CSV table of C-alpha atoms and ligand atoms in Angstrom, one decimal:
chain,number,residue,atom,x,y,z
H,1,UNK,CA,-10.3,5.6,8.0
H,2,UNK,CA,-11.2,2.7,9.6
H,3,UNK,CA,-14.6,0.5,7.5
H,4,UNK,CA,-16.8,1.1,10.3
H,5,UNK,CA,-16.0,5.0,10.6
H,6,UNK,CA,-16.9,5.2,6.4
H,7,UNK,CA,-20.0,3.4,7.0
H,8,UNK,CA,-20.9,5.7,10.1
H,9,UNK,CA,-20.2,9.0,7.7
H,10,UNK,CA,-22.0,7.4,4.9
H,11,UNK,CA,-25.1,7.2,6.8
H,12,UNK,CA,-24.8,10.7,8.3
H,13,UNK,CA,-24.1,12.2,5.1
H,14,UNK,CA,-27.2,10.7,3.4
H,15,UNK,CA,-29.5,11.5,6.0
H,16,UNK,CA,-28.2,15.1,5.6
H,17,UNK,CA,-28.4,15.2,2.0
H,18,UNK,CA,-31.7,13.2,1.5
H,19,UNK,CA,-33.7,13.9,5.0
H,20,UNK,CA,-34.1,10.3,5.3
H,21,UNK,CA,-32.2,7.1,6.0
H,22,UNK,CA,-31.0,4.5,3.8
H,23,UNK,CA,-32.9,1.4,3.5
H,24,UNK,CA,-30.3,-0.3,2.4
H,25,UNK,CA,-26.4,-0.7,2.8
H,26,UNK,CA,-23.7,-3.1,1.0
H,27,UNK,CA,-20.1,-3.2,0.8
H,28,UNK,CA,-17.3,-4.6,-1.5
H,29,UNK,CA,-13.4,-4.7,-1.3
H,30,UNK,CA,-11.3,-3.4,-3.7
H,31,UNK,CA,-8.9,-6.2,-4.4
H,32,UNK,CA,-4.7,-7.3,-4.9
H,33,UNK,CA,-3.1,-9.5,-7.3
H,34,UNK,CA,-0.7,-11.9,-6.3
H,35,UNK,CA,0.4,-13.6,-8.9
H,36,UNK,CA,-1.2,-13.6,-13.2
H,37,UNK,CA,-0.6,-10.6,-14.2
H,38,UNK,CA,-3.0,-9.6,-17.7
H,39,UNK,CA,-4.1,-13.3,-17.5
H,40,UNK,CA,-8.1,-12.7,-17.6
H,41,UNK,CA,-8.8,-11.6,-20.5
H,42,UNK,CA,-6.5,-14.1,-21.8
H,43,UNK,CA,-8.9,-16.9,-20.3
H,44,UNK,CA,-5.7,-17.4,-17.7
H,45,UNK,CA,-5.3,-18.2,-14.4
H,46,UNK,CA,-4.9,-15.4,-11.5
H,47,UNK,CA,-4.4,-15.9,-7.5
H,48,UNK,CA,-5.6,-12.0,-5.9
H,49,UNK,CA,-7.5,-11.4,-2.4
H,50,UNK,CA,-10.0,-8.6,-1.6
H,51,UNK,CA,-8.5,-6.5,0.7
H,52,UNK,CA,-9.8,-5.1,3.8
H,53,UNK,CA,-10.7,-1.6,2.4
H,54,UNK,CA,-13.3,-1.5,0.5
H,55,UNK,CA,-16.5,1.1,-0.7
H,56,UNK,CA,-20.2,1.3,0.7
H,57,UNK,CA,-23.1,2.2,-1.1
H,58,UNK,CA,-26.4,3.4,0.7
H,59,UNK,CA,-29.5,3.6,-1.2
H,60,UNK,CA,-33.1,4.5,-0.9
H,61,UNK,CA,-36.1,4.2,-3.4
H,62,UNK,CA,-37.9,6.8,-4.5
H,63,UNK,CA,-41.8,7.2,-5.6
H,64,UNK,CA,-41.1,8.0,-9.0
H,65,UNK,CA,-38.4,7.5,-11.9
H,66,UNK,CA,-35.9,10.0,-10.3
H,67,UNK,CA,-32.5,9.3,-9.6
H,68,UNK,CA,-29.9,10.9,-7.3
H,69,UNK,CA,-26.7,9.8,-6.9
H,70,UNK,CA,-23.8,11.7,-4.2
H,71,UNK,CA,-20.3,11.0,-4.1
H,72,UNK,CA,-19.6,10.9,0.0
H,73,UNK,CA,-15.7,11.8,-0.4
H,74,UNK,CA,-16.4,15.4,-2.4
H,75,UNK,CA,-20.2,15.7,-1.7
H,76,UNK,CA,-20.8,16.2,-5.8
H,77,UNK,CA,-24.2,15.2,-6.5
H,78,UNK,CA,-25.7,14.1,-10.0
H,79,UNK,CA,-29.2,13.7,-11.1
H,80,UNK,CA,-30.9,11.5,-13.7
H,81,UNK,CA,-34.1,9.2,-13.9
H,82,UNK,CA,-34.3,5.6,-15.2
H,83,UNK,CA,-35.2,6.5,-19.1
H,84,UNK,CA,-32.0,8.7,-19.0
H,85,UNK,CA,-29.2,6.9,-17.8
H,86,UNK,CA,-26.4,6.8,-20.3
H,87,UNK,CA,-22.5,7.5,-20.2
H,88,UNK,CA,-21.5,10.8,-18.8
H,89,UNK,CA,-18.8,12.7,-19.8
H,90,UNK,CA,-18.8,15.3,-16.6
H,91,UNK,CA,-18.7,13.9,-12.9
H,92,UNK,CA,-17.6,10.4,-14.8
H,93,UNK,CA,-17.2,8.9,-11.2
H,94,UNK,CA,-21.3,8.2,-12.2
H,95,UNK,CA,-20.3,6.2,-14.7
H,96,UNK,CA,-19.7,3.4,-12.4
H,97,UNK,CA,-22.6,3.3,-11.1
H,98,UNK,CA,-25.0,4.3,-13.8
H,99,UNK,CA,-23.0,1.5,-15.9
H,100,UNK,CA,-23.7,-1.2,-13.0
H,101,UNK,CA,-27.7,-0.1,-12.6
H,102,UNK,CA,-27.9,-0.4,-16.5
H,103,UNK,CA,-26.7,-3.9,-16.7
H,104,UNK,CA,-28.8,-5.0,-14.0
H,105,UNK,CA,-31.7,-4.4,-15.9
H,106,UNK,CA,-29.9,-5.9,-19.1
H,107,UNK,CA,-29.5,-2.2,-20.8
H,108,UNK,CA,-32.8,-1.2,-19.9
H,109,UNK,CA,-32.8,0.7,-16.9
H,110,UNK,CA,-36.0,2.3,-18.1
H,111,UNK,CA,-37.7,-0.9,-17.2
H,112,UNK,CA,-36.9,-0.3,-13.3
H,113,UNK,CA,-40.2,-0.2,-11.0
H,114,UNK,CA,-38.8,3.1,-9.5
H,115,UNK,CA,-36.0,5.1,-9.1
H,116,UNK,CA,-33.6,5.1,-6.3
H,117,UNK,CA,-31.2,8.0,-4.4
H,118,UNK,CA,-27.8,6.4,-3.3
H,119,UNK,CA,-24.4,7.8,-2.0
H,120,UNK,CA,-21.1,6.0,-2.2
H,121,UNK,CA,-18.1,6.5,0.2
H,122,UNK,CA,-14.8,4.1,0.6
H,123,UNK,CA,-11.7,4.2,2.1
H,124,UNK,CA,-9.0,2.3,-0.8
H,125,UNK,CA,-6.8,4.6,-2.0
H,126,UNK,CA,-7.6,6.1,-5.8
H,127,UNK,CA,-5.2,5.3,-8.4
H,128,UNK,CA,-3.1,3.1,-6.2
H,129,UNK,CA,-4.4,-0.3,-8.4
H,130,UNK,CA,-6.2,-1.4,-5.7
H,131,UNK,CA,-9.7,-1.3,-7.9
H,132,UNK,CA,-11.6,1.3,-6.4
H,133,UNK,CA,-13.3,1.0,-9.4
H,134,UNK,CA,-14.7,-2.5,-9.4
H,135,UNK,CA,-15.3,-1.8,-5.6
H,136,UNK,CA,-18.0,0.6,-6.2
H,137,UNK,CA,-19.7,-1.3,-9.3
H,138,UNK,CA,-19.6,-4.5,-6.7
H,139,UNK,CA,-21.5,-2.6,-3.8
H,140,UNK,CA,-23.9,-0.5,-6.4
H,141,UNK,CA,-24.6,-4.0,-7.9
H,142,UNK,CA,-25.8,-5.4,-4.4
H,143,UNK,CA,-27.7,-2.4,-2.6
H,144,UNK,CA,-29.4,-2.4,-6.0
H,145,UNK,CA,-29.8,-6.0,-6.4
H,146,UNK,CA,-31.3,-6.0,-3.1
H,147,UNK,CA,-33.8,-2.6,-3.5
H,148,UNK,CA,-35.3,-4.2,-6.7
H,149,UNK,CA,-35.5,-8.1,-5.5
H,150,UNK,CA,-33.6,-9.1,-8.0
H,151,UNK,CA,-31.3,-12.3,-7.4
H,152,UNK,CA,-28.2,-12.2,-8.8
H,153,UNK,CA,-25.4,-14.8,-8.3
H,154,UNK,CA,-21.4,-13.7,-7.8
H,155,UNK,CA,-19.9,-14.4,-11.2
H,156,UNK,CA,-23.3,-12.7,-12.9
H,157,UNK,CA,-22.8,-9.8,-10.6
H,158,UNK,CA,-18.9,-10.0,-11.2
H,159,UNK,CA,-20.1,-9.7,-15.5
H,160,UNK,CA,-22.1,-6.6,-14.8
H,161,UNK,CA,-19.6,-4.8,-13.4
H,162,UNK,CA,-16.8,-5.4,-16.0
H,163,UNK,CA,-19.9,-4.4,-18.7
H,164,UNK,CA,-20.1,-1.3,-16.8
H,165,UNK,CA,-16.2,-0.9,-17.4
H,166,UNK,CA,-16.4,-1.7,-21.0
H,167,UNK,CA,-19.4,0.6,-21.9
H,168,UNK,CA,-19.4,3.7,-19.6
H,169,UNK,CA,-16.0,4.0,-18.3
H,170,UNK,CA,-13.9,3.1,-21.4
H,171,UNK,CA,-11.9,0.5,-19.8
H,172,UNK,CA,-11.9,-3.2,-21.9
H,173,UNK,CA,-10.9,-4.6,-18.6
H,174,UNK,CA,-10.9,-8.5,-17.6
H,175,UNK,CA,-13.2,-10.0,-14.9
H,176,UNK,CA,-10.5,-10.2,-12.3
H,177,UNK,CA,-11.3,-7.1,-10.2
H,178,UNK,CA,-14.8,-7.9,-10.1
H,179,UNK,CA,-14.7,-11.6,-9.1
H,180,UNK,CA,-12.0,-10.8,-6.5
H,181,UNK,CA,-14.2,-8.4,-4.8
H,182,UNK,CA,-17.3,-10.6,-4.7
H,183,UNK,CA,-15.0,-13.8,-4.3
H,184,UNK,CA,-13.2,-12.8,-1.4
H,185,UNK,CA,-12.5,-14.7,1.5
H,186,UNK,CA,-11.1,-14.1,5.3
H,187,UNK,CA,-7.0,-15.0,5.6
H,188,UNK,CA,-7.3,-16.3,2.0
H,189,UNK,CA,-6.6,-15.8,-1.6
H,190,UNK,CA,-8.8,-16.1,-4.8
H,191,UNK,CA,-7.4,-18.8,-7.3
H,192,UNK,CA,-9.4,-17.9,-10.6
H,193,UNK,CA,-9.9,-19.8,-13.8
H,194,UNK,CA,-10.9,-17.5,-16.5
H,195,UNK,CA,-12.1,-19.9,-18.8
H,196,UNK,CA,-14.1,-21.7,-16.8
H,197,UNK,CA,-14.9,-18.3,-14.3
H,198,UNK,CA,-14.1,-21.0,-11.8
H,199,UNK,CA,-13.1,-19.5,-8.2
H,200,UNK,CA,-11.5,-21.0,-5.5
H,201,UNK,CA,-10.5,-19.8,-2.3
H,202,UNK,CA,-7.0,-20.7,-0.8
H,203,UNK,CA,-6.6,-20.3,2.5
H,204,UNK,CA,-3.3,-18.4,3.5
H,205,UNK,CA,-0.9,-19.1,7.0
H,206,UNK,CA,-1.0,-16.9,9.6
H,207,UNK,CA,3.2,-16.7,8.8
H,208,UNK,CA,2.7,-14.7,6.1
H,209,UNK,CA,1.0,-11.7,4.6
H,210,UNK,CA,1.0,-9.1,2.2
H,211,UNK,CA,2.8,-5.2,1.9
H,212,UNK,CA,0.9,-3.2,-1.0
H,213,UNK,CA,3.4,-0.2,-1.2
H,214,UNK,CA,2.3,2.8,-3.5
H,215,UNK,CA,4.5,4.4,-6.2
H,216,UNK,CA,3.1,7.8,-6.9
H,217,UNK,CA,3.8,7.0,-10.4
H,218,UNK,CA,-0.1,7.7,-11.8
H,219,UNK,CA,-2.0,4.9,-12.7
H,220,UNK,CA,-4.9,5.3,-15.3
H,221,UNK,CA,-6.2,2.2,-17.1
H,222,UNK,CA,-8.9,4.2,-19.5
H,223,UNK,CA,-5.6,5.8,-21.3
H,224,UNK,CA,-5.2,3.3,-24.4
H,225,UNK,CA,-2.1,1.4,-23.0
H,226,UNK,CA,-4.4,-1.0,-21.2
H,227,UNK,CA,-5.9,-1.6,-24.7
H,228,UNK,CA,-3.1,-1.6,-26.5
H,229,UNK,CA,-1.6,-4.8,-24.4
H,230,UNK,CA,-5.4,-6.4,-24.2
H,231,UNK,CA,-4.8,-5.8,-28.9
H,232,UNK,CA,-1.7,-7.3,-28.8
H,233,UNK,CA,-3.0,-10.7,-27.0
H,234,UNK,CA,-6.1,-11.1,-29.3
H,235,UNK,CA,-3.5,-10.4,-32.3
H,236,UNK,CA,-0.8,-12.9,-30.9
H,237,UNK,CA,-3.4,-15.4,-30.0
H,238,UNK,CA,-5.1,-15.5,-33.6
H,239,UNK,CA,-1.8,-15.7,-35.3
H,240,UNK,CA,-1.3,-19.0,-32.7
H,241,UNK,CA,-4.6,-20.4,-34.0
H,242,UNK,CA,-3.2,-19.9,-37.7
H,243,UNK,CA,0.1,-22.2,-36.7
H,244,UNK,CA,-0.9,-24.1,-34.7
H,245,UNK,CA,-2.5,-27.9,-35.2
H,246,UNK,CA,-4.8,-27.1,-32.5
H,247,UNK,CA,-7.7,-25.2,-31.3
H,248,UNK,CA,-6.4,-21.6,-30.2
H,249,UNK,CA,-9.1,-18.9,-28.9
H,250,UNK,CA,-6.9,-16.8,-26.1
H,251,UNK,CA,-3.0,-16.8,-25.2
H,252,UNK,CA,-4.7,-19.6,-23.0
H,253,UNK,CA,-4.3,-22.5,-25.3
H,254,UNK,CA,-0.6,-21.8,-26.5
H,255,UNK,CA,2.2,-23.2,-24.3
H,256,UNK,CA,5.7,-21.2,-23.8
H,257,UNK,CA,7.3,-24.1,-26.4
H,258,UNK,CA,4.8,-23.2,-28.4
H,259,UNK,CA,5.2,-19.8,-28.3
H,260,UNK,CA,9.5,-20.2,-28.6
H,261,UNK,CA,9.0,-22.5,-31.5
H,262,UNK,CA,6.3,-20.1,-33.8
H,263,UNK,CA,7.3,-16.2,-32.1
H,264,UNK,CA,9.1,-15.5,-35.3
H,265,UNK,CA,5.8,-15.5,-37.3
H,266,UNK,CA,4.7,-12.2,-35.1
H,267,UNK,CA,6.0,-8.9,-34.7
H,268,UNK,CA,8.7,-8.5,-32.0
H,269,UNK,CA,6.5,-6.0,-30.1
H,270,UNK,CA,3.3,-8.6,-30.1
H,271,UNK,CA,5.7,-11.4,-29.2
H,272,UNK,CA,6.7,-10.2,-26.5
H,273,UNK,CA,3.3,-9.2,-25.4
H,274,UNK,CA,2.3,-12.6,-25.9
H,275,UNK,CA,4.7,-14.1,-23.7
H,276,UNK,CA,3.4,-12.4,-20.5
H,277,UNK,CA,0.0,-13.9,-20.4
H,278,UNK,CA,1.8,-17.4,-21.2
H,279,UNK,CA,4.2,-17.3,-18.5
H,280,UNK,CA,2.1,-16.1,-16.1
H,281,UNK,CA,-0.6,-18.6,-16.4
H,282,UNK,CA,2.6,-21.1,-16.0
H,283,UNK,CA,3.6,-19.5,-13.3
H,284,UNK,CA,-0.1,-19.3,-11.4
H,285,UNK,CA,-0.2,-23.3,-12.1
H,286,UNK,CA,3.0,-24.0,-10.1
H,287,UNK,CA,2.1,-21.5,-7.5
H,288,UNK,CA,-0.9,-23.4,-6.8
H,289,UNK,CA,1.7,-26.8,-6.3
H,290,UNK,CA,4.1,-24.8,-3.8
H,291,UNK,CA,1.4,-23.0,-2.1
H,292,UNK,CA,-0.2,-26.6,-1.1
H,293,UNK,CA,3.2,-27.5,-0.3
H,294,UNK,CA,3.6,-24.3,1.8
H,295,UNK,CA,6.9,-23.6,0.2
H,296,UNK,CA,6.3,-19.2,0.0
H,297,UNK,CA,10.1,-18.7,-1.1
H,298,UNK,CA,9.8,-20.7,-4.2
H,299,UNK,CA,6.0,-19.1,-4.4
H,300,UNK,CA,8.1,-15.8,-3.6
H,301,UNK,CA,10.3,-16.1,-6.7
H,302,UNK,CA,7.5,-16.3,-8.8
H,303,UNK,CA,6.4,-13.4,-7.9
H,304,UNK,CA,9.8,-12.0,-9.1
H,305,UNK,CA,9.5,-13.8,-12.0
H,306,UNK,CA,6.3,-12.0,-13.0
H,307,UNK,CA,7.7,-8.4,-12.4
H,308,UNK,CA,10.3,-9.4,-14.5
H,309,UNK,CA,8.5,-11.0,-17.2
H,310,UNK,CA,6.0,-7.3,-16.9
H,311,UNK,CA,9.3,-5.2,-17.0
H,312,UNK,CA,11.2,-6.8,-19.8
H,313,UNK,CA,8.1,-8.2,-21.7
H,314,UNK,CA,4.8,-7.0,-21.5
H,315,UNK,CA,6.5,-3.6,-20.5
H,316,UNK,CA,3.6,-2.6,-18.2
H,317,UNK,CA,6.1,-1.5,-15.2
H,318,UNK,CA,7.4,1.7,-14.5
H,319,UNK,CA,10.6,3.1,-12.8
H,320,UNK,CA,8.8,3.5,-9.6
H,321,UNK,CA,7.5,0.1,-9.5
H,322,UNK,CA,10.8,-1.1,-10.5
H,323,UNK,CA,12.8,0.1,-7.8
H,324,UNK,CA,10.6,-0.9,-5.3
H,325,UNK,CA,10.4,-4.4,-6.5
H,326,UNK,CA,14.6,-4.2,-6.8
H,327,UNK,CA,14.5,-2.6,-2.7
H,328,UNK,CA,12.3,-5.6,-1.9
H,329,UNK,CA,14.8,-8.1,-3.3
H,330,UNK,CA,17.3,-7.2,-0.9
H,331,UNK,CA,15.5,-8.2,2.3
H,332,UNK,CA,15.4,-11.9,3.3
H,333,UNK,CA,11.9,-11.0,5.0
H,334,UNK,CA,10.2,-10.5,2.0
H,335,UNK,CA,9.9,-13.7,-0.3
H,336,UNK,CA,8.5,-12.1,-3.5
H,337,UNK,CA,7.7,-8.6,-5.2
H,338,UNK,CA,5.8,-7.9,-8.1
H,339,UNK,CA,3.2,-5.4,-10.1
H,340,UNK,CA,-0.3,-5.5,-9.0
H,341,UNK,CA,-2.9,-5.1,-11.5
H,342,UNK,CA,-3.0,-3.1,-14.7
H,343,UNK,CA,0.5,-1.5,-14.2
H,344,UNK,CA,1.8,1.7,-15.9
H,345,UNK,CA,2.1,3.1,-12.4
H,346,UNK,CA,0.2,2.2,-8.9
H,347,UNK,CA,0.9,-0.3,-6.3
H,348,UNK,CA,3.4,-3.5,-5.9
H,349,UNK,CA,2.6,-6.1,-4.0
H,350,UNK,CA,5.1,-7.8,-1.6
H,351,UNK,CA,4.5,-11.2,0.1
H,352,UNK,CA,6.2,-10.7,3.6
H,353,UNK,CA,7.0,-11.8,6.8
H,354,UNK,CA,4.7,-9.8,9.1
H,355,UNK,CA,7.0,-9.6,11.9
H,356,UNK,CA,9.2,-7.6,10.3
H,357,UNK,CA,6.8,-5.3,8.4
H,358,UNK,CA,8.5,-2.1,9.9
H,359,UNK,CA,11.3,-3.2,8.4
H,360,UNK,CA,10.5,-3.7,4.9
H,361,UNK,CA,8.6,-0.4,5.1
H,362,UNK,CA,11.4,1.9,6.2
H,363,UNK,CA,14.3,-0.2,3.9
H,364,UNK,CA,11.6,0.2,0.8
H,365,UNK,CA,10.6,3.9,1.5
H,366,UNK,CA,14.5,5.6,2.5
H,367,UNK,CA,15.5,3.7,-1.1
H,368,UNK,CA,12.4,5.1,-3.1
H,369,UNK,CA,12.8,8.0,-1.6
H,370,UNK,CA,16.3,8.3,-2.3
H,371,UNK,CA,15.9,7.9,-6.5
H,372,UNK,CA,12.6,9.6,-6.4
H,373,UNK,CA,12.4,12.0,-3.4
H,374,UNK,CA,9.1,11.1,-2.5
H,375,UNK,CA,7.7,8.6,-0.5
H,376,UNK,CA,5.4,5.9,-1.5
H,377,UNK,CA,2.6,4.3,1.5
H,378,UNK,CA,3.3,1.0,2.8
H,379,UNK,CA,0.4,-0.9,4.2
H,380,UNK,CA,0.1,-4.5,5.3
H,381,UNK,CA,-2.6,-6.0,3.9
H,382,UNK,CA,-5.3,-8.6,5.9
H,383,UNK,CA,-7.6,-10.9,2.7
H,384,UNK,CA,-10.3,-10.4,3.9
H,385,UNK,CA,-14.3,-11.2,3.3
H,386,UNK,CA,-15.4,-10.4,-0.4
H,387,UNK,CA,-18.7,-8.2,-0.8
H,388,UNK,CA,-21.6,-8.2,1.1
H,389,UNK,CA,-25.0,-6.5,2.4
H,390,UNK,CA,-24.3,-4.9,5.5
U,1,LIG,C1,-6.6,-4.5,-14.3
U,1,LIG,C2,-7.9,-5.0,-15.0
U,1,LIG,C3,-8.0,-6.5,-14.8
U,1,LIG,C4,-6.7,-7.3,-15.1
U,1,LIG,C5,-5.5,-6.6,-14.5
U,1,LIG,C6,-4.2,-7.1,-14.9
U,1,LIG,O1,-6.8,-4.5,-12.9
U,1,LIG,O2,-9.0,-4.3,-14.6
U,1,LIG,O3,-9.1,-7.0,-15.5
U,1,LIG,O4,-6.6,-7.4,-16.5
U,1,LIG,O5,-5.5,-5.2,-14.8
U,1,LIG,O6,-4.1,-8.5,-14.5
């Protein structure tokens, strides 16, 4: 479905299911990663670019403290009022939400002027690493933002949304997915500085773009593996602060010298967790050189480098993603292949020629299909503008 055919239903749908229009309407992109793979939380470096999918959220006050809230896609409707909003453990899509209105009002959502009905509908495919997720807390954030007057800049609005993650959805996720969505720029990508929360946008030829293809390997962040990796980088980088002559807070401050020179002092598993985040914040830095240069085959390659690194290091891949990464390397047309996102399962993204997207697609999907007898979905993908009131 096309953005402007979501909207359309959105706004039928609430009109059918509250008897009354919305006042307001915002929208945010779900997002890609290009290159910095686990690097937020790690105070890293990441170039992503919201997509041109995204969610909208429609929202109308109401008189008193009630709350409604409908899911557009499977017309599920949950009910609360401001003094009851807490983490739900049935119909946890609220979660989202509920966690993104909370924060707004600072954990006190009792302290709201009114209550509010709202409905959400999007068109990014769930589960696909595309962060649906952060979509939805981006465009609740806004609509809600804007029905209670409240001013909230991007990066704020970006924090709110990852507190939502932490504390109702059970995901100890980095800032990335957030800032990318409200960050997001036409034709361009996202460079981010986690330490700072710096964010730049770098615009992109018209000579290339991107392929997200979809494994149907399942992707599912709120599992413990997420955690596990986000453990073993706070481990690894406190053991770096006990070597090292230096100041060491995050994977951030230790070099990959560094990290050849002391790895024996850790455990194999955490040292070669540690050496994702490190090579990958390398890897952003000269990205950032041969992007200015407009050299996308040597940008390309590091793109491989990173699957690699996430496949023999950080061991965040899959067999899906890896064979679509290995397809990808076979085609001069495509420069660079690598996990997007969290990993465990969802979506690779391929820097590409887009002349010969038909070609990358149907190479990609007879070789998948071959090992796995499935198909995955290949979509070119447009950055495009981050979130916004519509
Ligand atoms: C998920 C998280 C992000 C980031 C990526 C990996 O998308 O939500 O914060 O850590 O994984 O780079």
């Amino acid at each position: 479905m096309q953005n402007q055919e979501v909207y359309d239903e959105l706004v039928a749908k609430f009109e059918k299911v509250y008897g009354e229009k919305p006042t307001i309407v915002s929208y945010a992109p779900g997002r890609i990663e290009v290159l910095g793979n686990h690097t937020d939380y790690n105070e890293g470096y990441v170039f992503s670019a919201a997509i041109d999918k995204g969610t909208f959220f429609a929202v109308a006050p109401t008189a008193d403290d009630s709350c409604a809230l409908t899911a557009g896609d499977f017309m599920e409707t949950a009910t609360f009022t401001t003094k009851t909003v807490a983490p739900a453990k049935e119909m946890t899509w609220q979660n989202y939400v509920t966690g993104t209105f909370n924060w707004l009002f600072e954990g006190k959502p009792e302290t709201a002027p009114h209550g509010w009905k709202g409905m959400f509908l999007g068109n990014i495919p769930l589960g696909a690493g595309l962060s649906s997720s952060a979509a939805l807390e981006m465009c609740t954030g806004l609509a809600l933002a804007k029905l209670y007057g409240k001013d909230v800049d991007k990066t704020t609005m970006a924090k709110i949304g990852q507190k939502a993650e932490h504390t109702f959805a059970g995901c100890p996720c980095g800032l990335l997915d957030q800032a990318s969505s409200m960050y997001g720029a036409e034709g361009s990508l996202v460079k981010s500085d986690f330490r700072t929360n710096s964010f730049e946008t770098v615009s992109m030829g018209p000579t290339v773009a991107f392929m997200m293809v979809k494994s149907n390997a399942k992707h599912a962040l709120v599992d413990g593996a997420y955690a596990s990796r986000r453990q073993a980088c706070e481990d690894a980088a406190k053991y770096f602060a006990s070597v090292l002559r230096k100041p060491v807070t995050h994977l951030r401050d230790v070099t990959m010298a560094e990290w050849v020179l002391y790895r024996g002092g850790l455990s194999e598993t955490t040292a070669k967790r540690a050496v994702h985040p490190i090579g990958e914040d390398e890897r952003v830095v000269q990205g950032a050189e041969l992007l200015a240069k407009g050299d996308l085959k040597a940008f390309g390659a590091l793109m491989y480098d990173s699957h690699e690194s996430s496949r023999n290091w950080f061991e965040n891949s899959c067999e899906e993603l890896d064979a679509i990464v290995d397809a990808a390397k076979a085609l001069p047309e495509v420069y660079g292949a690598r996990l997007s996102g969290g990993g465990f399962g969802g979506s690779c993204c391929l820097l590409v020629d887009p002349a010969a997207a038909d070609k990358i697609a149907a190479h990609i999907t007879k070789e998948y299909k071959a090992k796995f007898g499935d198909e995955p979905v290949c979509s070119v993908i447009k950055p495009s503008q981050g979130a916004h009131l519509v």
